[in-house]
């Protein structure tokens, strides 16, 4: 089955700096890669996603890049703000089933 | 984005009792629903996938007789934890996907915190 590895497990940045979280996947058949933000005690919220036929997607301060050859994809957050502090999960989906990374705890220091 | 609700948001029960958690899609047809379990500071563990009107498909290691899933309508799925024990205490999250939508993204509910005493 699919295996998703996510790094780093924790990330601390200063407000205004950029944050990058990386994920690798094993199954070349995976074709959909969402990123979720989860705040304490709440369910995950989709923040951005990318499909396998696209290399990059951007939505305001958030961007995702995908390298299908290397089987890795990354989340980029620019101009970080304290409210960006949360746990971020990547996922890879194939045949309707999503496999999640272990999560990255992002802390943005004011 | 689409909204998925869960009820209750938290529940405390005695060991041996059964607990039912509801998951509803509020503004779309959830052709597929997923149930996850999440332990503190850990990732989401998929328990089962259900398609409306069909029996749920359980992941390896998940007891289907203990975690009963019903997906009888396009807007409602329920997870019943039968004869709950303290080790069943966890955060249960449902997710729904609209198979009729070409976009096909997956939306998560807010989760239910189950504590078994």
PDB file of C-alpha atoms in Angstrom:
ATOM      1  CA  UNK A   1       0.000   0.000   0.000  1.00  0.00           C
ATOM      2  CA  UNK A   2       0.831   3.673  -0.035  1.00  0.00           C
ATOM      3  CA  UNK A   3       3.348   5.070   2.457  1.00  0.00           C
ATOM      4  CA  UNK A   4       3.590   8.794   3.143  1.00  0.00           C
ATOM      5  CA  UNK A   5       6.463  10.345   5.059  1.00  0.00           C
ATOM      6  CA  UNK A   6       6.267  13.901   6.303  1.00  0.00           C
ATOM      7  CA  UNK A   7       9.069  16.158   7.530  1.00  0.00           C
ATOM      8  CA  UNK A   8       9.759  17.909   9.764  1.00  0.00           C
ATOM      9  CA  UNK A   9       7.611  16.727  12.657  1.00  0.00           C
ATOM     10  CA  UNK A  10       7.923  20.136  14.316  1.00  0.00           C
ATOM     11  CA  UNK A  11       8.725  23.514  12.837  1.00  0.00           C
ATOM     12  CA  UNK A  12       9.132  26.832  14.574  1.00  0.00           C
ATOM     13  CA  UNK A  13       9.435  30.072  12.617  1.00  0.00           C
ATOM     14  CA  UNK A  14       9.355  33.766  13.345  1.00  0.00           C
ATOM     15  CA  UNK A  15       6.313  35.705  12.231  1.00  0.00           C
ATOM     16  CA  UNK A  16       6.807  36.894   8.680  1.00  0.00           C
ATOM     17  CA  UNK A  17       9.193  34.107   7.746  1.00  0.00           C
ATOM     18  CA  UNK A  18       8.375  31.284   5.351  1.00  0.00           C
ATOM     19  CA  UNK A  19       7.630  27.695   6.338  1.00  0.00           C
ATOM     20  CA  UNK A  20       8.121  24.620   4.184  1.00  0.00           C
ATOM     21  CA  UNK A  21       6.821  21.135   4.915  1.00  0.00           C
ATOM     22  CA  UNK A  22       7.763  18.195   2.732  1.00  0.00           C
ATOM     23  CA  UNK A  23       6.126  14.847   2.047  1.00  0.00           C
ATOM     24  CA  UNK A  24       7.197  11.835   0.050  1.00  0.00           C
ATOM     25  CA  UNK A  25       4.965   9.047  -1.169  1.00  0.00           C
ATOM     26  CA  UNK A  26       5.650   5.573  -2.460  1.00  0.00           C
ATOM     27  CA  UNK A  27       2.810   4.648  -4.822  1.00  0.00           C
ATOM     28  CA  UNK A  28       3.223   6.167  -8.277  1.00  0.00           C
ATOM     29  CA  UNK A  29      -0.509   5.584  -8.853  1.00  0.00           C
ATOM     30  CA  UNK A  30      -1.410   8.273  -6.306  1.00  0.00           C
ATOM     31  CA  UNK A  31      -2.922  11.186  -8.166  1.00  0.00           C
ATOM     32  CA  UNK A  32      -4.326  13.621  -5.620  1.00  0.00           C
ATOM     33  CA  UNK A  33      -2.360  15.363  -2.875  1.00  0.00           C
ATOM     34  CA  UNK A  34      -4.248  17.490  -0.339  1.00  0.00           C
ATOM     35  CA  UNK A  35      -2.903  19.411   2.621  1.00  0.00           C
ATOM     36  CA  UNK A  36      -4.901  19.824   5.811  1.00  0.00           C
ATOM     37  CA  UNK A  37      -4.606  22.167   8.755  1.00  0.00           C
ATOM     38  CA  UNK A  38      -5.798  20.898  12.120  1.00  0.00           C
ATOM     39  CA  UNK A  39      -6.218  23.128  15.127  1.00  0.00           C
ATOM     40  CA  UNK A  40      -6.349  21.697  18.615  1.00  0.00           C
ATOM     41  CA  UNK A  41      -9.543  19.768  19.289  1.00  0.00           C
ATOM     42  CA  UNK A  42     -10.901  20.270  15.780  1.00  0.00           C
ATOM     43  CA  UNK A  43     -11.144  18.245  12.612  1.00  0.00           C
ATOM     44  CA  UNK A  44      -8.717  18.739   9.709  1.00  0.00           C
ATOM     45  CA  UNK A  45      -9.507  21.493   7.260  1.00  0.00           C
ATOM     46  CA  UNK A  46      -8.464  21.329   3.624  1.00  0.00           C
ATOM     47  CA  UNK A  47      -6.223  24.290   2.823  1.00  0.00           C
ATOM     48  CA  UNK A  48      -4.847  23.443  -0.610  1.00  0.00           C
ATOM     49  CA  UNK A  49      -4.548  20.467  -2.914  1.00  0.00           C
ATOM     50  CA  UNK A  50      -2.840  19.481  -6.130  1.00  0.00           C
ATOM     51  CA  UNK A  51      -3.502  16.849  -8.748  1.00  0.00           C
ATOM     52  CA  UNK A  52      -0.882  14.780 -10.480  1.00  0.00           C
ATOM     53  CA  UNK A  53      -1.243  16.627 -13.778  1.00  0.00           C
ATOM     54  CA  UNK A  54      -0.134  19.906 -12.194  1.00  0.00           C
ATOM     55  CA  UNK A  55       3.293  20.860 -10.880  1.00  0.00           C
ATOM     56  CA  UNK A  56       2.439  23.844  -8.730  1.00  0.00           C
ATOM     57  CA  UNK A  57      -0.588  25.583  -7.270  1.00  0.00           C
ATOM     58  CA  UNK A  58      -0.820  28.786  -5.295  1.00  0.00           C
ATOM     59  CA  UNK A  59      -3.525  30.358  -3.163  1.00  0.00           C
ATOM     60  CA  UNK A  60      -2.503  33.653  -1.609  1.00  0.00           C
ATOM     61  CA  UNK A  61       0.199  32.867   0.976  1.00  0.00           C
ATOM     62  CA  UNK A  62       0.001  29.127   0.480  1.00  0.00           C
ATOM     63  CA  UNK A  63       1.513  27.113  -2.351  1.00  0.00           C
ATOM     64  CA  UNK A  64       2.036  23.447  -3.071  1.00  0.00           C
ATOM     65  CA  UNK A  65       4.568  21.917  -5.441  1.00  0.00           C
ATOM     66  CA  UNK A  66       4.599  18.383  -6.788  1.00  0.00           C
ATOM     67  CA  UNK A  67       7.479  16.418  -8.261  1.00  0.00           C
ATOM     68  CA  UNK A  68       5.980  13.224  -9.648  1.00  0.00           C
ATOM     69  CA  UNK A  69       9.309  11.806 -10.744  1.00  0.00           C
ATOM     70  CA  UNK A  70      10.778  12.080  -7.276  1.00  0.00           C
ATOM     71  CA  UNK A  71       7.428  11.335  -5.629  1.00  0.00           C
ATOM     72  CA  UNK A  72       7.461  14.273  -3.314  1.00  0.00           C
ATOM     73  CA  UNK A  73       5.323  17.312  -2.706  1.00  0.00           C
ATOM     74  CA  UNK A  74       5.738  20.332  -0.491  1.00  0.00           C
ATOM     75  CA  UNK A  75       3.656  22.949   1.261  1.00  0.00           C
ATOM     76  CA  UNK A  76       4.980  26.496   1.301  1.00  0.00           C
ATOM     77  CA  UNK A  77       3.570  29.170   3.572  1.00  0.00           C
ATOM     78  CA  UNK A  78       4.914  32.685   3.114  1.00  0.00           C
ATOM     79  CA  UNK A  79       4.631  35.660   5.450  1.00  0.00           C
ATOM     80  CA  UNK A  80       3.611  33.397   8.309  1.00  0.00           C
ATOM     81  CA  UNK A  81       1.271  34.701  10.991  1.00  0.00           C
ATOM     82  CA  UNK A  82       0.594  33.444  14.531  1.00  0.00           C
ATOM     83  CA  UNK A  83      -2.785  32.100  13.386  1.00  0.00           C
ATOM     84  CA  UNK A  84      -0.945  29.761  11.014  1.00  0.00           C
ATOM     85  CA  UNK A  85       0.178  27.821  14.105  1.00  0.00           C
ATOM     86  CA  UNK A  86      -1.421  24.365  13.887  1.00  0.00           C
ATOM     87  CA  UNK A  87      -0.716  20.792  12.876  1.00  0.00           C
ATOM     88  CA  UNK A  88      -0.450  20.272   9.130  1.00  0.00           C
ATOM     89  CA  UNK A  89      -1.047  16.921   7.440  1.00  0.00           C
ATOM     90  CA  UNK A  90      -0.247  15.925   3.908  1.00  0.00           C
ATOM     91  CA  UNK A  91      -2.019  13.071   2.186  1.00  0.00           C
ATOM     92  CA  UNK A  92      -1.722  11.035  -0.995  1.00  0.00           C
ATOM     93  CA  UNK A  93      -4.781   9.499  -2.564  1.00  0.00           C
ATOM     94  CA  UNK A  94      -5.065   6.582  -4.932  1.00  0.00           C
ATOM     95  CA  UNK A  95      -8.181   4.650  -5.914  1.00  0.00           C
ATOM     96  CA  UNK A  96     -10.314   6.652  -3.497  1.00  0.00           C
ATOM     97  CA  UNK A  97      -8.190   5.956  -0.439  1.00  0.00           C
ATOM     98  CA  UNK A  98      -6.109   8.622   1.285  1.00  0.00           C
ATOM     99  CA  UNK A  99      -2.952   7.917   3.243  1.00  0.00           C
ATOM    100  CA  UNK A 100      -1.866  10.631   5.662  1.00  0.00           C
ATOM    101  CA  UNK A 101       1.522  11.782   6.802  1.00  0.00           C
ATOM    102  CA  UNK A 102       2.265  11.887  10.518  1.00  0.00           C
ATOM    103  CA  UNK A 103       1.781  15.641  10.713  1.00  0.00           C
ATOM    104  CA  UNK A 104       3.926  18.711  11.299  1.00  0.00           C
ATOM    105  CA  UNK A 105       3.368  20.974  14.271  1.00  0.00           C
ATOM    106  CA  UNK A 106       4.005  24.506  13.072  1.00  0.00           C
ATOM    107  CA  UNK A 107       4.570  27.243  15.623  1.00  0.00           C
ATOM    108  CA  UNK A 108       4.763  30.834  14.456  1.00  0.00           C
ATOM    109  CA  UNK A 109       6.339  33.088  17.066  1.00  0.00           C
ATOM    110  CA  UNK A 110       5.122  36.670  17.175  1.00  0.00           C
TER     111      UNK A 110
ATOM    112  CA  UNK B   1     -16.261  24.656   1.111  1.00  0.00           C
ATOM    113  CA  UNK B   2     -18.808  22.027   1.996  1.00  0.00           C
ATOM    114  CA  UNK B   3     -19.803  21.450   5.624  1.00  0.00           C
ATOM    115  CA  UNK B   4     -19.693  18.208   7.553  1.00  0.00           C
ATOM    116  CA  UNK B   5     -21.094  18.083  11.067  1.00  0.00           C
ATOM    117  CA  UNK B   6     -20.638  15.537  13.835  1.00  0.00           C
ATOM    118  CA  UNK B   7     -22.695  14.888  16.906  1.00  0.00           C
ATOM    119  CA  UNK B   8     -21.937  14.776  19.716  1.00  0.00           C
ATOM    120  CA  UNK B   9     -18.741  16.804  19.864  1.00  0.00           C
ATOM    121  CA  UNK B  10     -17.746  14.988  23.027  1.00  0.00           C
ATOM    122  CA  UNK B  11     -19.121  12.096  25.054  1.00  0.00           C
ATOM    123  CA  UNK B  12     -18.189  10.379  28.288  1.00  0.00           C
ATOM    124  CA  UNK B  13     -19.551   6.912  28.928  1.00  0.00           C
ATOM    125  CA  UNK B  14     -19.119   3.992  31.273  1.00  0.00           C
ATOM    126  CA  UNK B  15     -17.209   0.912  30.247  1.00  0.00           C
ATOM    127  CA  UNK B  16     -19.479  -1.639  28.586  1.00  0.00           C
ATOM    128  CA  UNK B  17     -21.971   0.804  27.145  1.00  0.00           C
ATOM    129  CA  UNK B  18     -22.450   1.634  23.470  1.00  0.00           C
ATOM    130  CA  UNK B  19     -22.009   5.052  21.945  1.00  0.00           C
ATOM    131  CA  UNK B  20     -23.360   6.314  18.624  1.00  0.00           C
ATOM    132  CA  UNK B  21     -21.688   9.137  16.700  1.00  0.00           C
ATOM    133  CA  UNK B  22     -23.476  10.844  13.825  1.00  0.00           C
ATOM    134  CA  UNK B  23     -21.861  12.403  10.795  1.00  0.00           C
ATOM    135  CA  UNK B  24     -23.866  14.584   8.438  1.00  0.00           C
ATOM    136  CA  UNK B  25     -23.080  16.339   5.189  1.00  0.00           C
ATOM    137  CA  UNK B  26     -25.035  19.585   5.290  1.00  0.00           C
ATOM    138  CA  UNK B  27     -24.923  20.901   1.757  1.00  0.00           C
ATOM    139  CA  UNK B  28     -23.830  18.075  -0.489  1.00  0.00           C
ATOM    140  CA  UNK B  29     -24.464  14.422  -1.122  1.00  0.00           C
ATOM    141  CA  UNK B  30     -21.913  12.267   0.627  1.00  0.00           C
ATOM    142  CA  UNK B  31     -21.631   9.258  -1.619  1.00  0.00           C
ATOM    143  CA  UNK B  32     -18.628   8.096   0.380  1.00  0.00           C
ATOM    144  CA  UNK B  33     -17.910   8.581   4.048  1.00  0.00           C
ATOM    145  CA  UNK B  34     -14.758   7.768   5.950  1.00  0.00           C
ATOM    146  CA  UNK B  35     -14.276   7.220   9.665  1.00  0.00           C
ATOM    147  CA  UNK B  36     -10.944   7.996  11.268  1.00  0.00           C
ATOM    148  CA  UNK B  37      -9.505   7.626  14.705  1.00  0.00           C
ATOM    149  CA  UNK B  38      -6.840   9.947  16.029  1.00  0.00           C
ATOM    150  CA  UNK B  39      -4.764   9.565  19.179  1.00  0.00           C
ATOM    151  CA  UNK B  40      -3.118  12.605  20.778  1.00  0.00           C
ATOM    152  CA  UNK B  41      -0.310  14.048  18.682  1.00  0.00           C
ATOM    153  CA  UNK B  42      -0.717  11.332  16.079  1.00  0.00           C
ATOM    154  CA  UNK B  43      -1.955  11.146  12.550  1.00  0.00           C
ATOM    155  CA  UNK B  44      -5.366  10.073  11.314  1.00  0.00           C
ATOM    156  CA  UNK B  45      -5.925   6.344  11.194  1.00  0.00           C
ATOM    157  CA  UNK B  46      -8.558   5.247   8.696  1.00  0.00           C
ATOM    158  CA  UNK B  47     -10.998   2.818  10.286  1.00  0.00           C
ATOM    159  CA  UNK B  48     -13.474   2.223   7.508  1.00  0.00           C
ATOM    160  CA  UNK B  49     -14.907   3.507   4.263  1.00  0.00           C
ATOM    161  CA  UNK B  50     -18.591   3.382   3.484  1.00  0.00           C
ATOM    162  CA  UNK B  51     -20.518   4.022   0.320  1.00  0.00           C
ATOM    163  CA  UNK B  52     -24.163   4.982   0.630  1.00  0.00           C
ATOM    164  CA  UNK B  53     -26.372   1.937   0.718  1.00  0.00           C
ATOM    165  CA  UNK B  54     -23.503  -0.533   0.946  1.00  0.00           C
ATOM    166  CA  UNK B  55     -21.701  -2.269   3.762  1.00  0.00           C
ATOM    167  CA  UNK B  56     -18.645  -0.513   5.074  1.00  0.00           C
ATOM    168  CA  UNK B  57     -15.156  -1.675   4.160  1.00  0.00           C
ATOM    169  CA  UNK B  58     -13.013  -1.942   7.270  1.00  0.00           C
ATOM    170  CA  UNK B  59      -9.278  -1.479   7.442  1.00  0.00           C
ATOM    171  CA  UNK B  60      -7.136  -4.329   8.614  1.00  0.00           C
ATOM    172  CA  UNK B  61      -7.168  -4.653  12.364  1.00  0.00           C
ATOM    173  CA  UNK B  62     -10.438  -2.773  12.890  1.00  0.00           C
ATOM    174  CA  UNK B  63     -13.153  -4.938  14.447  1.00  0.00           C
ATOM    175  CA  UNK B  64     -16.301  -4.545  12.398  1.00  0.00           C
ATOM    176  CA  UNK B  65     -18.469  -6.031  15.142  1.00  0.00           C
ATOM    177  CA  UNK B  66     -17.180  -3.471  17.592  1.00  0.00           C
ATOM    178  CA  UNK B  67     -17.323  -0.415  15.336  1.00  0.00           C
ATOM    179  CA  UNK B  68     -20.653  -0.576  13.552  1.00  0.00           C
ATOM    180  CA  UNK B  69     -21.014   1.768  10.617  1.00  0.00           C
ATOM    181  CA  UNK B  70     -24.249   2.625   8.901  1.00  0.00           C
ATOM    182  CA  UNK B  71     -24.500   4.828   5.810  1.00  0.00           C
ATOM    183  CA  UNK B  72     -28.158   4.578   4.932  1.00  0.00           C
ATOM    184  CA  UNK B  73     -28.572   7.963   3.282  1.00  0.00           C
ATOM    185  CA  UNK B  74     -26.545  10.400   1.220  1.00  0.00           C
ATOM    186  CA  UNK B  75     -26.310  12.818   4.123  1.00  0.00           C
ATOM    187  CA  UNK B  76     -25.910  10.649   7.202  1.00  0.00           C
ATOM    188  CA  UNK B  77     -23.490   8.038   8.462  1.00  0.00           C
ATOM    189  CA  UNK B  78     -23.263   6.694  11.992  1.00  0.00           C
ATOM    190  CA  UNK B  79     -20.488   5.005  13.908  1.00  0.00           C
ATOM    191  CA  UNK B  80     -21.514   2.952  16.923  1.00  0.00           C
ATOM    192  CA  UNK B  81     -18.819   1.883  19.350  1.00  0.00           C
ATOM    193  CA  UNK B  82     -20.277  -1.203  21.007  1.00  0.00           C
ATOM    194  CA  UNK B  83     -19.325  -2.319  24.505  1.00  0.00           C
ATOM    195  CA  UNK B  84     -16.851   0.526  24.797  1.00  0.00           C
ATOM    196  CA  UNK B  85     -13.739   0.108  26.917  1.00  0.00           C
ATOM    197  CA  UNK B  86     -11.162   2.664  28.104  1.00  0.00           C
ATOM    198  CA  UNK B  87      -8.839   1.753  25.239  1.00  0.00           C
ATOM    199  CA  UNK B  88     -11.535   2.969  22.828  1.00  0.00           C
ATOM    200  CA  UNK B  89     -11.120   6.484  24.180  1.00  0.00           C
ATOM    201  CA  UNK B  90     -10.005   8.592  21.256  1.00  0.00           C
ATOM    202  CA  UNK B  91     -10.898  11.394  18.867  1.00  0.00           C
ATOM    203  CA  UNK B  92     -13.165  10.074  16.110  1.00  0.00           C
ATOM    204  CA  UNK B  93     -13.408  12.078  12.912  1.00  0.00           C
ATOM    205  CA  UNK B  94     -15.644  11.485   9.942  1.00  0.00           C
ATOM    206  CA  UNK B  95     -15.040  12.698   6.433  1.00  0.00           C
ATOM    207  CA  UNK B  96     -17.303  12.854   3.419  1.00  0.00           C
ATOM    208  CA  UNK B  97     -16.842  13.041  -0.292  1.00  0.00           C
ATOM    209  CA  UNK B  98     -19.313  13.942  -3.014  1.00  0.00           C
ATOM    210  CA  UNK B  99     -18.866  11.367  -5.725  1.00  0.00           C
ATOM    211  CA  UNK B 100     -21.186  13.291  -8.033  1.00  0.00           C
ATOM    212  CA  UNK B 101     -18.846  16.253  -8.012  1.00  0.00           C
ATOM    213  CA  UNK B 102     -16.132  16.358 -10.622  1.00  0.00           C
ATOM    214  CA  UNK B 103     -13.831  17.901  -8.072  1.00  0.00           C
ATOM    215  CA  UNK B 104     -14.253  15.051  -5.623  1.00  0.00           C
ATOM    216  CA  UNK B 105     -12.542  16.574  -2.620  1.00  0.00           C
ATOM    217  CA  UNK B 106     -12.897  15.215   0.904  1.00  0.00           C
ATOM    218  CA  UNK B 107     -14.324  17.302   3.765  1.00  0.00           C
ATOM    219  CA  UNK B 108     -13.821  16.547   7.443  1.00  0.00           C
ATOM    220  CA  UNK B 109     -16.155  16.889  10.362  1.00  0.00           C
ATOM    221  CA  UNK B 110     -15.081  18.622  13.592  1.00  0.00           C
ATOM    222  CA  UNK B 111     -14.516  15.335  15.414  1.00  0.00           C
ATOM    223  CA  UNK B 112     -15.995  13.629  18.471  1.00  0.00           C
ATOM    224  CA  UNK B 113     -13.980  13.167  21.639  1.00  0.00           C
ATOM    225  CA  UNK B 114     -14.913   9.844  23.277  1.00  0.00           C
ATOM    226  CA  UNK B 115     -13.837   9.132  26.829  1.00  0.00           C
ATOM    227  CA  UNK B 116     -14.663   5.735  28.297  1.00  0.00           C
ATOM    228  CA  UNK B 117     -14.415   5.496  32.052  1.00  0.00           C
TER     229      UNK B 117
END
